[in-house]
Tab-separated table of C-alpha atoms in Angstrom:
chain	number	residue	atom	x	y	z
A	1	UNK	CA	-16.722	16.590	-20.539
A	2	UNK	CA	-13.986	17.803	-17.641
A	3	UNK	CA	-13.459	19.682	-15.316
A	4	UNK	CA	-9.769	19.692	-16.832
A	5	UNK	CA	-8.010	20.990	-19.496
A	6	UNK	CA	-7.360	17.889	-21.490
A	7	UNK	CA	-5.465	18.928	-24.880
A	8	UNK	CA	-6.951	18.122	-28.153
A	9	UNK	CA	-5.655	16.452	-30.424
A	10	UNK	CA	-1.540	17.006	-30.737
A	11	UNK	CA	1.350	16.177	-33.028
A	12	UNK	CA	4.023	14.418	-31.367
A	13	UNK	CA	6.260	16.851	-31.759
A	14	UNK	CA	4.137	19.188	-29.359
A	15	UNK	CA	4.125	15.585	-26.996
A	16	UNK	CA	7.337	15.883	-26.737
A	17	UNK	CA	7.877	19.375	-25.683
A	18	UNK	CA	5.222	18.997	-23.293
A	19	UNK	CA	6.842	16.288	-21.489
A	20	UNK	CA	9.958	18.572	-21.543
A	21	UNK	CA	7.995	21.213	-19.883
A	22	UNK	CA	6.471	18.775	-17.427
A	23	UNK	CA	9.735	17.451	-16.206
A	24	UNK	CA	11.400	20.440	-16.066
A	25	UNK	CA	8.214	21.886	-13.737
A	26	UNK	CA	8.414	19.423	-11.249
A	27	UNK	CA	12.381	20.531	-11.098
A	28	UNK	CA	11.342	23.708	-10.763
A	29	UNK	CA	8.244	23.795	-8.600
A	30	UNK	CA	9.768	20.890	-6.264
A	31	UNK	CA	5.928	19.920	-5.741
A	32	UNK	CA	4.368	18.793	-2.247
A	33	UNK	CA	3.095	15.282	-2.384
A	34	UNK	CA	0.767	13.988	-0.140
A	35	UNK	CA	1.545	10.063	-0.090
A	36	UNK	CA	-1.280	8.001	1.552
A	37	UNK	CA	0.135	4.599	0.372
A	38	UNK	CA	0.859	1.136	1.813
A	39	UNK	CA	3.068	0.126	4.445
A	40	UNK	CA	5.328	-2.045	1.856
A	41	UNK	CA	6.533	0.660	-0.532
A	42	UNK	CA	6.899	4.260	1.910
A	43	UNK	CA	10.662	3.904	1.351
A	44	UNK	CA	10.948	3.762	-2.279
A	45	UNK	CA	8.151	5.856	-2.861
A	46	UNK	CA	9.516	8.410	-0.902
A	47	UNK	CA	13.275	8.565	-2.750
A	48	UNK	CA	11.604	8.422	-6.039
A	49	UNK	CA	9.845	11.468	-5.556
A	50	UNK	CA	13.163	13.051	-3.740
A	51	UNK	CA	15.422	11.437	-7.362
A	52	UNK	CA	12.199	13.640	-9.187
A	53	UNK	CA	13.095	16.794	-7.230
A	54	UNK	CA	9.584	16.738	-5.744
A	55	UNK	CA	8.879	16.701	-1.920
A	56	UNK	CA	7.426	13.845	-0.298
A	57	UNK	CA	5.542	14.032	2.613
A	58	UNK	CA	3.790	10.826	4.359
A	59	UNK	CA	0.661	12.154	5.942
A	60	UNK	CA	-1.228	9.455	6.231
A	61	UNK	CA	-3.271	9.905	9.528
A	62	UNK	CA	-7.612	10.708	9.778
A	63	UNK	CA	-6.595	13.288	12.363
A	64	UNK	CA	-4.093	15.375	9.579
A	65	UNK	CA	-5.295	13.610	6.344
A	66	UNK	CA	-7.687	15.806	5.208
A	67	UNK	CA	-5.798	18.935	6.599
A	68	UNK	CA	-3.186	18.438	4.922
A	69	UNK	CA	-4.692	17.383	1.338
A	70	UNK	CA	-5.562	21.144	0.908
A	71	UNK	CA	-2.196	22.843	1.163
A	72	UNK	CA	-0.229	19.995	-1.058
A	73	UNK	CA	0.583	20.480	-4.593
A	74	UNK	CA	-0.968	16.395	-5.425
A	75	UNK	CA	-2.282	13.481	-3.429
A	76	UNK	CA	-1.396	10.034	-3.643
A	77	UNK	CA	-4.099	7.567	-2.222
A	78	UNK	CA	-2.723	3.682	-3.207
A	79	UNK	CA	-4.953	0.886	-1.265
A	80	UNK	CA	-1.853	-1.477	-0.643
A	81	UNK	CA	-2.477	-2.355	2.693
A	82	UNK	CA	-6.045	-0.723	3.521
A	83	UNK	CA	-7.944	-0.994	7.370
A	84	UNK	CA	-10.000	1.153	8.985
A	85	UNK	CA	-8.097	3.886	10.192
A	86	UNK	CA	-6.162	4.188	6.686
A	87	UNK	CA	-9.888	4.315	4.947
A	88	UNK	CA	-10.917	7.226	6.522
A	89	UNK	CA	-7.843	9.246	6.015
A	90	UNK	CA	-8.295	8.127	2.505
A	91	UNK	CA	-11.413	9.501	2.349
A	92	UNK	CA	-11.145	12.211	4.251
A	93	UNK	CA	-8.271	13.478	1.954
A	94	UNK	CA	-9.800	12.643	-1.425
A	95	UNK	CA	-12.712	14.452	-0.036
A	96	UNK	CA	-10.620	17.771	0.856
A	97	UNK	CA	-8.392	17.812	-2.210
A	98	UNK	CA	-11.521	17.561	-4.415
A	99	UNK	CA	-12.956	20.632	-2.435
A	100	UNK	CA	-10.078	22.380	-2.531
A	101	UNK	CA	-8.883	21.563	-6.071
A	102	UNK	CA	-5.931	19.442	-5.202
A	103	UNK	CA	-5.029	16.869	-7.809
A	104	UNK	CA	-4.919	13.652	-6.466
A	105	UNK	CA	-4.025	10.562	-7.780
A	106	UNK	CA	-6.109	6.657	-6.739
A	107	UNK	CA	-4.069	3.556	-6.931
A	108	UNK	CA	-6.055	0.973	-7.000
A	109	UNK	CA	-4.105	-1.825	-5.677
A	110	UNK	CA	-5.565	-5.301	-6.135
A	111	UNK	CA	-9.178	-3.998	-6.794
A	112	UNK	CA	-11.355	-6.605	-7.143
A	113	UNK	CA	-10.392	-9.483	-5.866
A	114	UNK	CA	-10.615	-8.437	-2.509
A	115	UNK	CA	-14.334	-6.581	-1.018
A	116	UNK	CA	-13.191	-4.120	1.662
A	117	UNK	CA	-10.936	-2.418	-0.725
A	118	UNK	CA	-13.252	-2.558	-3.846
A	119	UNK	CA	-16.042	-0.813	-1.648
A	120	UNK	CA	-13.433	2.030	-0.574
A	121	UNK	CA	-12.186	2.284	-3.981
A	122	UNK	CA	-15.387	2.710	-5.605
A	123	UNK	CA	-16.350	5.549	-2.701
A	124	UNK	CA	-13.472	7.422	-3.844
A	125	UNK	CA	-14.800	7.100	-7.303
A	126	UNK	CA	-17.202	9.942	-6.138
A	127	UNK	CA	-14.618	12.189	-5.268
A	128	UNK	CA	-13.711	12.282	-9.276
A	129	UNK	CA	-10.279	11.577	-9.341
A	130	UNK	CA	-7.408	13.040	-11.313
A	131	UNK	CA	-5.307	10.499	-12.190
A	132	UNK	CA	-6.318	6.459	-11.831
A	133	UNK	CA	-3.409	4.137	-12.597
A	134	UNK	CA	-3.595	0.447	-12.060
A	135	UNK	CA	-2.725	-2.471	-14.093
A	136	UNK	CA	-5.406	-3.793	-16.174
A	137	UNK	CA	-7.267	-5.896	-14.045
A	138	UNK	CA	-7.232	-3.452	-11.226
A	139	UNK	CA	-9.025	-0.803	-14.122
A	140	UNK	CA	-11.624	-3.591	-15.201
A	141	UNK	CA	-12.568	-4.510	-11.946
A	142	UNK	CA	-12.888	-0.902	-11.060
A	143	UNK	CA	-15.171	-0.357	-13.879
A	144	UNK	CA	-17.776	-2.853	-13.084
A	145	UNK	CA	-16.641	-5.350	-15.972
A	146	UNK	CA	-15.182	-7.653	-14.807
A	147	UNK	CA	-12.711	-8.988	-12.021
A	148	UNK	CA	-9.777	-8.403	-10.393
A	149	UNK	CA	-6.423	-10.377	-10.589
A	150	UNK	CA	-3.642	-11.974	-8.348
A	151	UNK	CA	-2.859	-9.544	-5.929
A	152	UNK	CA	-0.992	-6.745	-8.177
A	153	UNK	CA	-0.526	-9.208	-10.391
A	154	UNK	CA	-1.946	-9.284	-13.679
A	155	UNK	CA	-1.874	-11.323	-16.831
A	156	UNK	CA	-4.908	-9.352	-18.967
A	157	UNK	CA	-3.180	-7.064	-21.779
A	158	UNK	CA	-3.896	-3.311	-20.851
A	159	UNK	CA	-5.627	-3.190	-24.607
A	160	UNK	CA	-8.285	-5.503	-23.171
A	161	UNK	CA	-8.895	-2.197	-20.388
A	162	UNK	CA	-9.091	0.394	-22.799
A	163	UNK	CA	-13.657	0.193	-22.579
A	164	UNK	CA	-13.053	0.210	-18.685
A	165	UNK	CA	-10.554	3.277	-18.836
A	166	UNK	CA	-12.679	4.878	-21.340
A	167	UNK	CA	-15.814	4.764	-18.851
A	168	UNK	CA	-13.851	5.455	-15.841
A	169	UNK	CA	-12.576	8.446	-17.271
A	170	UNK	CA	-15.979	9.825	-18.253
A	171	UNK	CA	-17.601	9.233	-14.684
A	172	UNK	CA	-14.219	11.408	-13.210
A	173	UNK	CA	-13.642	13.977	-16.043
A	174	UNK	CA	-9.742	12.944	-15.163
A	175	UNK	CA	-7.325	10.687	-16.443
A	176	UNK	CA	-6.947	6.813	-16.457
A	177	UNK	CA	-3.318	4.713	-16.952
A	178	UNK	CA	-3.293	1.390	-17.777
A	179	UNK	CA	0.277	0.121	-16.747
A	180	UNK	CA	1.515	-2.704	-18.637
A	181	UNK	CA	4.283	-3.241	-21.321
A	182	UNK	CA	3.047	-0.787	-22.940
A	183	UNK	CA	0.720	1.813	-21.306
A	184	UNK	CA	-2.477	2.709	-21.948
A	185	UNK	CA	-3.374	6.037	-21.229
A	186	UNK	CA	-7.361	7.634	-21.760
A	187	UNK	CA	-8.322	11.140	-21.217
A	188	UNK	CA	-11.912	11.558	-22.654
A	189	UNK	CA	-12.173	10.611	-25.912
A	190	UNK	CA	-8.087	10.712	-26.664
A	191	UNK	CA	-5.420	6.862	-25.648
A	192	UNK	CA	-2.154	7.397	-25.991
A	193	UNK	CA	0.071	3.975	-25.811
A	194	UNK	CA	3.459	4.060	-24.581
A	195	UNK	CA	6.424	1.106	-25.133
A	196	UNK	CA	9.758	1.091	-23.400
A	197	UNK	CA	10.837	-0.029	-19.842
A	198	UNK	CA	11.945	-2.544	-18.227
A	199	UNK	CA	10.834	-6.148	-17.065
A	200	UNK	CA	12.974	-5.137	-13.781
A	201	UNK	CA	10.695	-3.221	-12.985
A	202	UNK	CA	8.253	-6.032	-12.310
A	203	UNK	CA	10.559	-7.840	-10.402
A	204	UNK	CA	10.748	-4.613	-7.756
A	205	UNK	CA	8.491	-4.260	-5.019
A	206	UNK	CA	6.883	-1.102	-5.411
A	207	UNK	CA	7.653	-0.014	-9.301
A	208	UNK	CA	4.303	0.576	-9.662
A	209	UNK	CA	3.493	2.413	-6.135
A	210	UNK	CA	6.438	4.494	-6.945
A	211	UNK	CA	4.701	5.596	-10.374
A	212	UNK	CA	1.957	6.817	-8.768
A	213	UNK	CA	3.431	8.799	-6.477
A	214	UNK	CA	5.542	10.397	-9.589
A	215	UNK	CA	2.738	10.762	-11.562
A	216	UNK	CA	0.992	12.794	-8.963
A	217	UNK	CA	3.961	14.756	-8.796
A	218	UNK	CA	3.765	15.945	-12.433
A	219	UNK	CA	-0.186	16.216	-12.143
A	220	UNK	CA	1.108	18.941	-8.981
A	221	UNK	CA	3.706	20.682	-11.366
A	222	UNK	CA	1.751	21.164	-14.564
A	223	UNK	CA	-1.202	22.380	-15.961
A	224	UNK	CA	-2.344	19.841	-18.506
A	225	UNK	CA	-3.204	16.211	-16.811
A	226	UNK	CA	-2.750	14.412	-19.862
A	227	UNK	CA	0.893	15.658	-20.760
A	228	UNK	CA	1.682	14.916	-17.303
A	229	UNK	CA	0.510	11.479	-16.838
A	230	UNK	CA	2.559	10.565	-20.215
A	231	UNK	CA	5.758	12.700	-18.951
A	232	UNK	CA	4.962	10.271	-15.714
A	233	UNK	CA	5.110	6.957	-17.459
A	234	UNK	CA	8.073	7.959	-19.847
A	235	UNK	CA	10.114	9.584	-17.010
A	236	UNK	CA	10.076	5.748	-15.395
A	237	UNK	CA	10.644	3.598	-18.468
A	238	UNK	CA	13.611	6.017	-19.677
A	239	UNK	CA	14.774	5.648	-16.039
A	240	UNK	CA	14.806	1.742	-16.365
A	241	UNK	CA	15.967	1.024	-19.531
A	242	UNK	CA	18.704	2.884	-18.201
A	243	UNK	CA	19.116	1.032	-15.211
A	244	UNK	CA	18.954	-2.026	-16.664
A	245	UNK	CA	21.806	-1.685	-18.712
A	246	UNK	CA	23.670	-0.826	-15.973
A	247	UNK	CA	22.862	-3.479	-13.509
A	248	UNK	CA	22.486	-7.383	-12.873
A	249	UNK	CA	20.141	-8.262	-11.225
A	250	UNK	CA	16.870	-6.886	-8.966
A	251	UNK	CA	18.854	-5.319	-5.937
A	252	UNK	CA	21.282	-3.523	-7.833
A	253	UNK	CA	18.533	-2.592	-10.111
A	254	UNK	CA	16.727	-0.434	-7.946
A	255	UNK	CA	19.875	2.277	-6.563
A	256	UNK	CA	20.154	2.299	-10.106
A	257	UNK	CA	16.836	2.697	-11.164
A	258	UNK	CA	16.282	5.818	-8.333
A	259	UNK	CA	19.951	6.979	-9.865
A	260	UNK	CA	18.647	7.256	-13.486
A	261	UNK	CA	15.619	8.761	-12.409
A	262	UNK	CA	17.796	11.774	-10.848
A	263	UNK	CA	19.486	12.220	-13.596
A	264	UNK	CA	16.415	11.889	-16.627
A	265	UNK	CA	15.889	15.667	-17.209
A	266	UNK	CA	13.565	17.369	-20.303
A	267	UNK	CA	16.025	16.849	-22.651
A	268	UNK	CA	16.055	12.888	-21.999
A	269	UNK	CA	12.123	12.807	-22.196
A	270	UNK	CA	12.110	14.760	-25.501
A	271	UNK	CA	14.367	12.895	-27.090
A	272	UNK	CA	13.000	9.603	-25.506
A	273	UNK	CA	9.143	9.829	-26.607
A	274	UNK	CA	9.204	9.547	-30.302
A	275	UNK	CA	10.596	5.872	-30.401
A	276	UNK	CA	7.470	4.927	-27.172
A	277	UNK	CA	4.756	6.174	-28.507
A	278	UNK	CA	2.774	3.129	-29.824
């Protein structure tokens, strides 16, 4: 159904040495991410991928966009803050990575309840993404079923997205995440549900951004989309949980949040995936 390699079916015990794997390939493959993301969330974005041991690089431009999109390990296209010129770098780069077989990840920020970004997302639905992580609402509305929430804001349960991630992934071939308490995560006809985390990390701008951008870092660094989506979504919620218990309140939160994710290697994801999966 793919133009991927999505695994079949897996003990968890072979999860969770592919997570180890994944993690320790983006240490040692330090992979080149192309971040076209919104204006709000370049900062953090930028030193969670650095914390990850992957290389972020912000080429965001139509003149360098698409140029660019075929010499980087993954692409991250999140519709934040869309306008003109950022839509056709956006395109122009999904276009190129598809082309040139660059993974690339589409975040589609507040899909749905707002047109000009619905319309772009939905063109870059033909350029068969990867990777597409949103919260649930963002994956329904993206789908054609239904619409969109507040803003990134979302109170639908990411079970209620599973149809839409099931039908986005067969029109891509790639993966789909459904972020939420616990993730959602369809490749073909395989979900995988992951717990953990942190309700910080919904009180910091840019959590989910941030994911994104890590997630296309794994997709960069390993072979198998699947195992590193999930190595993705566990590398964050190990990183909070540990954060949390180290911090106060939201500001503090966040150093440590970027701390722990420096410091989660294979070992921690091994050891950390039998107790999430749902």
């Amino acid at each position: 159904m793919s133009a991927f390699d999505l695994p079949a079916r897996a003990a968890d015990s072979d999860l969770s040495e592919a997570v180890a794997d994944a993690r320790a390939s983006v240490f040692g493959t330090a992979p080149l991410v192309q971040c076209l993301t919104n204006t709000v969330v370049t900062t953090i974005t930028a030193n969670v991928l650095l914390a990850a041991g992957a290389a972020p690089a912000m080429v965001d431009n139509a003149h360098e966009a698409a140029e660019f999109a075929r010499v980087a390990a993954a692409v991250l296209i999140n519709l934040g803050t869309p306008d003109d010129q950022r839509a056709e770098a956006m395109r122009a780069a999904a276009a190129s990575a598809t082309t040139a077989g660059t993974r690339w990840v589409l975040d589609p920020v507040a899909v749905g309840g707002l047109s000009f970004r619905t319309a772009l997302a939905r063109d870059l639905l033909d350029q068969r993404p990867t990777l597409i992580r949103g919260n649930a609402s963002e994956v329904i509305a993206l789908a054609g079923m239904g619409e969109g929430g507040r803003g990134v804001d979302t109170t639908v349960d990411p079970e209620a997205a599973e149809p839409a991630a099931r039908a986005l992934s067969s029109r891509t071939g790639g993966v789909v995440a459904v972020s939420g308490p616990t993730d959602v995560i369809v490749a073909g006809d395989r979900t995988l549900r992951l717990g953990g985390g942190s309700e910080m990390l919904t009180r910091t701008t840019g959590a989910g951004c941030a994911l994104g951008a890590l997630c296309a870092a794994y997709l960069g660094a390993t072979a198998d989309p699947l195992a590193g989506t999930l190595a993705a979504h566990l590398h964050v919620a190990l990183a909070a949980e540990e954060a949390e218990i180290r911090t106060a309140g939201p500001g503090s939160f966040v150093v440590a949040w970027v701390d722990a994710i420096s410091a989660t290697g294979p070992d921690e994801l091994a050891a950390g995936l039998l107790d999430r999966l749902a």
